[in-house]
Coordinates of C-alpha atoms and ligand atoms in Angstrom, one line a residue:
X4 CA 67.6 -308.1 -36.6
X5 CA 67.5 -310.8 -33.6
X6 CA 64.1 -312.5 -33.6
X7 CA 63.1 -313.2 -30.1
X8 CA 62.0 -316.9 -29.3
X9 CA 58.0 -315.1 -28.9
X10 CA 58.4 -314.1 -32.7
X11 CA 59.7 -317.5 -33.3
X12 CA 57.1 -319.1 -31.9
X13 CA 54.5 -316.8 -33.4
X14 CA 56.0 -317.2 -36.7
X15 CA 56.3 -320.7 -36.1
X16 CA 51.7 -321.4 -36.3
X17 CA 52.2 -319.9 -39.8
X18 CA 53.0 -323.4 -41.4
X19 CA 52.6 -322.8 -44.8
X20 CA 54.6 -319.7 -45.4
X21 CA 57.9 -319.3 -47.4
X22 CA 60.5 -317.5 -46.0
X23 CA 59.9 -313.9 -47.4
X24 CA 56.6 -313.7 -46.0
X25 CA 57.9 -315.2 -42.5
X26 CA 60.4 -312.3 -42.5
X27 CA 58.0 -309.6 -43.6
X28 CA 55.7 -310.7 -40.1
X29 CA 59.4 -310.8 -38.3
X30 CA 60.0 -307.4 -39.6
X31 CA 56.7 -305.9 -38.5
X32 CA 57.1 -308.1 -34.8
X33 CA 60.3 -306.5 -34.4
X34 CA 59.6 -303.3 -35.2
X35 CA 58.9 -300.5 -32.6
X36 CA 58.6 -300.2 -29.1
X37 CA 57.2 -303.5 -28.8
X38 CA 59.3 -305.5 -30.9
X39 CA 59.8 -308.9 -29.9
X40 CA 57.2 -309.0 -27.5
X41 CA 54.8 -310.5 -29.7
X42 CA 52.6 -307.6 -29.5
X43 CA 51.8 -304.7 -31.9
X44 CA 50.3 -301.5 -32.1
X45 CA 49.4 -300.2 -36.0
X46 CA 48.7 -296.8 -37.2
X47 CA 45.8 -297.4 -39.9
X48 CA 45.8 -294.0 -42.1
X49 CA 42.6 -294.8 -44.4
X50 CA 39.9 -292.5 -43.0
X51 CA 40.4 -290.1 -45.8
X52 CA 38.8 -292.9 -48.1
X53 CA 36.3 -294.3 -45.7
X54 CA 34.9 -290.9 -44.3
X55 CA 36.5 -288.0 -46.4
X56 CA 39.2 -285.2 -45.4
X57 CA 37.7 -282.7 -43.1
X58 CA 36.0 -285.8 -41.2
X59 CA 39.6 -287.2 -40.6
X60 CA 42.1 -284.8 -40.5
X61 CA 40.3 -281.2 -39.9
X62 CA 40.4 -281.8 -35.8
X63 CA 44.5 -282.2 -36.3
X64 CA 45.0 -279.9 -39.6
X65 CA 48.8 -281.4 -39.5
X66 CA 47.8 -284.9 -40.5
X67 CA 46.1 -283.7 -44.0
X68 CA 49.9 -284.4 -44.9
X69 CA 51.0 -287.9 -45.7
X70 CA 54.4 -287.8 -44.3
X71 CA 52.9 -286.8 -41.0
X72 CA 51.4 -290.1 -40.5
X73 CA 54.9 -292.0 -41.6
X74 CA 56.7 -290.0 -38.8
X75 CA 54.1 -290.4 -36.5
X76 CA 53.8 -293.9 -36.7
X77 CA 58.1 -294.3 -36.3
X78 CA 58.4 -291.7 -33.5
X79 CA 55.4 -293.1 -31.3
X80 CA 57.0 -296.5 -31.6
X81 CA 54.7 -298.5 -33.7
X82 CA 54.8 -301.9 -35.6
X83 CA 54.1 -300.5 -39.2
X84 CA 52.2 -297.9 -40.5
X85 CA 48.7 -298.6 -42.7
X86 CA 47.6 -296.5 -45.6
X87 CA 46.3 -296.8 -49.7
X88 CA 48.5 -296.5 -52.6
X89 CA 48.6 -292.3 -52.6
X90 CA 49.3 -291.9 -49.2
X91 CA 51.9 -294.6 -48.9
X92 CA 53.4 -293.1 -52.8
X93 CA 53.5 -290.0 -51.2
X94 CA 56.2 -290.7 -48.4
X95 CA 57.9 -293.7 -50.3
X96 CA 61.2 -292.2 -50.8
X97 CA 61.7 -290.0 -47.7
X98 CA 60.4 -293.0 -45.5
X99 CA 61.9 -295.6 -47.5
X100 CA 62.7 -298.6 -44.9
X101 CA 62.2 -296.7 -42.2
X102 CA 58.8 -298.4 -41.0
X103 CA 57.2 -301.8 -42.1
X104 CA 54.7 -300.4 -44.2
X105 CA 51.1 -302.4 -45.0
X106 CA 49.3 -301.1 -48.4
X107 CA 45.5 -301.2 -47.6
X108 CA 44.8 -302.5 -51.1
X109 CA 40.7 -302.0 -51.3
X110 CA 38.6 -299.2 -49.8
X111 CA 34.7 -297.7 -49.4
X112 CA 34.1 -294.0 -49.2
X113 CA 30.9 -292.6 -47.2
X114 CA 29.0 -291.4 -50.7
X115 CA 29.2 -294.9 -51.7
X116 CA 25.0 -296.4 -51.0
X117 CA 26.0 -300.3 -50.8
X118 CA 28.3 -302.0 -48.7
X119 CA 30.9 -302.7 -51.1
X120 CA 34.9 -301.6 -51.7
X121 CA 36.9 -301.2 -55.2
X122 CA 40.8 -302.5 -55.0
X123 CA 42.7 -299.6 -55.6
X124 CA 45.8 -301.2 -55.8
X125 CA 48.2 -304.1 -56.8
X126 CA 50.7 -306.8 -55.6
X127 CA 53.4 -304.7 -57.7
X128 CA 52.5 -301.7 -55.7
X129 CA 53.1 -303.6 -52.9
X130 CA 56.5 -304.4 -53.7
X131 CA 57.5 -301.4 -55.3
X132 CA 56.7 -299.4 -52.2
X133 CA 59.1 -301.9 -50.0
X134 CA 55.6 -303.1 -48.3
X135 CA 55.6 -305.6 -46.0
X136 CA 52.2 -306.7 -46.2
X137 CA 48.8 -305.6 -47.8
X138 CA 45.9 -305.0 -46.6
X139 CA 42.3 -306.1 -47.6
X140 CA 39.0 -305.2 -46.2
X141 CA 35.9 -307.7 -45.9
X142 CA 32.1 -306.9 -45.2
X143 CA 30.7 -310.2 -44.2
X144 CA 26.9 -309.7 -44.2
X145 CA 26.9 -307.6 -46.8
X146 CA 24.9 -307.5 -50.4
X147 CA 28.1 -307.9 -51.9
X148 CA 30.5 -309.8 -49.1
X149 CA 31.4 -312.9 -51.4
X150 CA 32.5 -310.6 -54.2
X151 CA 35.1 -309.1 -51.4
X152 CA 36.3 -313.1 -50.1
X153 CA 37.1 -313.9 -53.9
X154 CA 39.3 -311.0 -54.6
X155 CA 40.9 -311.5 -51.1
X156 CA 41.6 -314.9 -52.3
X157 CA 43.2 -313.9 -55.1
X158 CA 45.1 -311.4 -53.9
X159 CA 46.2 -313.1 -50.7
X160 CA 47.6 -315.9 -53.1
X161 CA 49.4 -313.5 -55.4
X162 CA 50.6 -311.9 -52.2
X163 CA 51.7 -314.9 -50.7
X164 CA 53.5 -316.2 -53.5
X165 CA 55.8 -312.8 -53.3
X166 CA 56.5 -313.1 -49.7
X167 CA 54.3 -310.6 -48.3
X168 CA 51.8 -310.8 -45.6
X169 CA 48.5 -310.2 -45.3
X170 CA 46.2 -308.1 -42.8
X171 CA 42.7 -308.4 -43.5
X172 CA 40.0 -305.9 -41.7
X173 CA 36.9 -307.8 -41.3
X174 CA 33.9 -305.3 -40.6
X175 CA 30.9 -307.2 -40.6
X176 CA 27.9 -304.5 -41.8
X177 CA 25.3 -303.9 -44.4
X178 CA 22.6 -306.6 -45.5
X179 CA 20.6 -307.4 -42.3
X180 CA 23.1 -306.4 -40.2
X181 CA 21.7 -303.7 -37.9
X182 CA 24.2 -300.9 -35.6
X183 CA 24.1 -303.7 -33.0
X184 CA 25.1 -306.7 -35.0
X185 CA 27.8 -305.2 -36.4
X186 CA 30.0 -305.4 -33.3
X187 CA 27.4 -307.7 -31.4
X188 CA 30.0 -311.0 -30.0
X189 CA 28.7 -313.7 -31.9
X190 CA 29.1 -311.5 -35.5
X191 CA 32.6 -310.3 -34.5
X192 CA 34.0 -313.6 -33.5
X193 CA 31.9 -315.2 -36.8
X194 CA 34.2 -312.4 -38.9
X195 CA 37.6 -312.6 -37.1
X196 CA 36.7 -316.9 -38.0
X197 CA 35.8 -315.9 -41.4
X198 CA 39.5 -313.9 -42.0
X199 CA 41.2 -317.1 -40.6
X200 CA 39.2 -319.1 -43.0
X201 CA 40.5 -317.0 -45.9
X202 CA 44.2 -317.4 -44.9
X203 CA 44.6 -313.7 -43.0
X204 CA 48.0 -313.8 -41.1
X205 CA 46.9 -310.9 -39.0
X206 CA 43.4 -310.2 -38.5
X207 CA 41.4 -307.0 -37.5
X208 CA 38.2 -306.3 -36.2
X209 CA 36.5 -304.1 -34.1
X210 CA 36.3 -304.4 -29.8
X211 CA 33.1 -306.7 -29.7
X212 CA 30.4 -305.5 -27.4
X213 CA 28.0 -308.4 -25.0
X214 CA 25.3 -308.4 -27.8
X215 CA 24.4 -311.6 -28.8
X216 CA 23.0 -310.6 -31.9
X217 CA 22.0 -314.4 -34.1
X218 CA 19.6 -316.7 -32.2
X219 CA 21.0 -319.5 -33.3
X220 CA 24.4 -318.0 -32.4
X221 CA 23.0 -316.9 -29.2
X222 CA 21.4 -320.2 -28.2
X223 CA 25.2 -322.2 -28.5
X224 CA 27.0 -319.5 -26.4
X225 CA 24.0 -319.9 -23.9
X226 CA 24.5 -324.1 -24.0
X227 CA 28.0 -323.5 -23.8
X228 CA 27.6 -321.7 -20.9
X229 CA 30.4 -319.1 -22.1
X230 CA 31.1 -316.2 -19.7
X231 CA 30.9 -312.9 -21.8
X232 CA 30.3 -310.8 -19.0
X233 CA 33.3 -308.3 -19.3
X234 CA 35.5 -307.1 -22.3
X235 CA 38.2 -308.9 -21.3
X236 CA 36.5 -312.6 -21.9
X237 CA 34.7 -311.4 -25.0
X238 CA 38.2 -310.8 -26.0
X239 CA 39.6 -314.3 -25.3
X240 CA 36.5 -315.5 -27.3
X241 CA 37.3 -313.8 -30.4
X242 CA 41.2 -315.2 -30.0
X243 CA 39.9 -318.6 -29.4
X244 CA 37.3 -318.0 -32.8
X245 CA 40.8 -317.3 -34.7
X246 CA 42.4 -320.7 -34.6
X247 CA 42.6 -321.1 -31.2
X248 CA 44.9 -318.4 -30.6
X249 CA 46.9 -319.3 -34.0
X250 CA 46.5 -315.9 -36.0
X251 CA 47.7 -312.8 -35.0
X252 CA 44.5 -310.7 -34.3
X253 CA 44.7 -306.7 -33.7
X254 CA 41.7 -304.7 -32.0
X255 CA 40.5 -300.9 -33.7
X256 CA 40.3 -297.8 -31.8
X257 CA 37.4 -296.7 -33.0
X258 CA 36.5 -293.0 -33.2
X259 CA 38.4 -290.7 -30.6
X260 CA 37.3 -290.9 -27.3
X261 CA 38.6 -289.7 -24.2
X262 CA 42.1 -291.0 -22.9
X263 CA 40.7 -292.8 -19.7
X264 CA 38.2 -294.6 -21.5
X265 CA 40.4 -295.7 -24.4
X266 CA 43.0 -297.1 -21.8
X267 CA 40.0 -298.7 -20.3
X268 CA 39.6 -300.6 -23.0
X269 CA 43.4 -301.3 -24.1
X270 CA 43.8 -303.2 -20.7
X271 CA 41.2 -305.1 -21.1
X272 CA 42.2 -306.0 -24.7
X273 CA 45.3 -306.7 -23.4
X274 CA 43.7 -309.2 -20.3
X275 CA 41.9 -311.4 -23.0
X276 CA 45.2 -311.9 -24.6
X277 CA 44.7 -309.8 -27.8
X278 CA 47.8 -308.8 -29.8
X279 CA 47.2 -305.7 -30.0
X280 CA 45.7 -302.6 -31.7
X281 CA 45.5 -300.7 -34.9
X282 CA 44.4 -297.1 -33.5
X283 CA 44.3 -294.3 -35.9
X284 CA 41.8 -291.5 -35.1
X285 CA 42.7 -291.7 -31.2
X286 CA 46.3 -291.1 -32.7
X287 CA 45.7 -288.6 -35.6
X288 CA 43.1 -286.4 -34.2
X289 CA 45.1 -285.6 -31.8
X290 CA 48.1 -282.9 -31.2
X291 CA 51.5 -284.7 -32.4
X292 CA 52.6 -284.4 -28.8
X293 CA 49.3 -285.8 -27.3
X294 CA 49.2 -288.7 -30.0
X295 CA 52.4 -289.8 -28.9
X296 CA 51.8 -289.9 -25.4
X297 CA 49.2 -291.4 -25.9
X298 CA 50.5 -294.3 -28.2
X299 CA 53.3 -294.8 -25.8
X300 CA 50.6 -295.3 -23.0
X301 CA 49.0 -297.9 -25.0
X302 CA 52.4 -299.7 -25.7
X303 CA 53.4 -299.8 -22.1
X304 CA 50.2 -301.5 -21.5
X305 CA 51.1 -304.1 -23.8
X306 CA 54.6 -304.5 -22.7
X307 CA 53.2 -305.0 -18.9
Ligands
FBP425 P1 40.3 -296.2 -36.2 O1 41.2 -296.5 -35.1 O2 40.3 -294.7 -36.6 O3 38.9 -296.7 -35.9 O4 40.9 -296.9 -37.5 C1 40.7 -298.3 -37.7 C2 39.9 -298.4 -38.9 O5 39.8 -299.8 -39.2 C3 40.5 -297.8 -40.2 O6 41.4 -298.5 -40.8 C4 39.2 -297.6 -41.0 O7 39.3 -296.5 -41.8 C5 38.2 -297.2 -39.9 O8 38.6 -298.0 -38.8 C6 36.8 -297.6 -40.3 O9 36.0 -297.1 -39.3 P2 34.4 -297.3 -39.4 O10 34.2 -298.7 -39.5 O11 33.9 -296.7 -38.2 O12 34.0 -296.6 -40.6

């Protein structure tokens, strides 16, 4: 594997890392249709947890298999592939090395009544499934969000110590957040900041909207005079919030939507300088054939 001089330099604002967890971001940077670009696009496969079977999988009755999402993920041309311990278990062997592979190590489900996750999984699962990085979710604003940043730290210094990497979902909700905070400016670039903080190598979070949802918050954008007019400056905001640019930072799909719209959006990801996007029900929910055309649409955009 050659690592282009953009992985290099990507790799490079990573200054603490040993070498295996360097080579684990490599392998997922120069993975796929994009690699060594310096962009990625992630298939996240843990709907089933967060909203049950028949919510995920019944509009595409082919993705209630595991190995469907493996093979989807390597024939649309993605980075890695995201997914808990059963899922990821369940393809291990026939998929073994063929994609980088990120175990999402805590998850919610909907019948759950607080804001909260339980880990379902270890550092040894990690690396006996050949994973190059895990996965942890965080809630900040929620009851029990400072439960979820000390486990993360844990685990993201157990991880690091193996060489893996680690991809933290921040998903601000619960507490006093309301439908509009949750992806309101301010609160999304205050949780792609607070995965930073807590040592994420690639952060995710969720396309922020022009809400400006604290007061205080609101009052130092409008001093600032900060332009958050259009998608594609919101966008820049929330890679300046994560170290100026210094972590990798990856943009959900959100639930499926029409392909014009979703494109919409991808370009003007793409325009603030995100790295790219973690889209699973726009890719699952939809006919094999469909998903991929689609992915490769979204990857072309990237690449332009
Ligand atoms: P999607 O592209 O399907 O939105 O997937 C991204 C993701 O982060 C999943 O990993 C996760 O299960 C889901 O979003 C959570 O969605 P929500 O916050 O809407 O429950």
């Amino acid at each position: 594997m050659k690592v282009t001089q953009k992985v290099k330099k990507i790799l490079a604002n990573y200054e603490s890392d040993n070498p295996g967890t360097k080579a684990n971001l490599a392998r997922i940077l120069m993975t796929g249709k994009l690699a060594g670009t310096g962009k990625l696009v992630i298939l996240p496969v843990d709907q089933g947890f967060e909203h049950g079977p028949a919510r995920s999988f019944a509009p595409n009755p082919d993705a209630y298999d595991p190995h469907y999402h493996y093979q989807l993920a390597i024939d649309a041309g993605c980075n890695a592939y995201a997914a808990p311990l059963g899922p990821l278990e369940a393809g291990a062997d026939s998929f073994a090395g063929a994609i980088p592979t990120i175990l999402k190590m805590n998850s919610s489900n909907s019948l759950a009544t607080n804001k909260d996750q339980a880990v379902t999984a270890s550092i040894g699962d990690a690396l006996r499934l050949g994973c190059s990085a895990i996965g942890f979710t965080i809630y900040p604003g929620a009851e029990d969000q400072f439960e979820m940043m000390e486990e993360i730290r844990e685990l993201a210094e157990e991880a690091k110590s193996v060489g893996l990497a680690v991809v933290m979902w921040s998903y601000p909700r619960g507490g006093k957040l309301d439908k509009a905070g949750e992806t309101a400016l301010d609160v999304t670039a205050y949780a792609a900041h607070l995965a930073a903080l807590l040592g994420a190598h690639i952060i995710k979070v969720k396309p922020p909207s022009a809400v400006l949802w604290q007061p205080e918050a609101k009052a130092a954008y409008e001093k600032a005079g900060l332009d958050i007019s259009t998608l594609d400056k919101r966008i820049a905001h929330v890679m300046q919030s994560s170290f100026a640019g210094r972590r990798i930072v990856v943009f959900s799909g959100g639930e499926a939507k029409d392909e014009a719209t979703l494109l919409t959006e991808i370009r003007a990801l793409r325009d603030g300088g995100a790295s790219g996007s973690i889209v699973g029900r726009n890719a699952f929910q939809r006919k094999r054939e469909d998903a991929i055309a689609l992915l490769g649409k979204i990857i072309d955009i990237y690449r332009s």
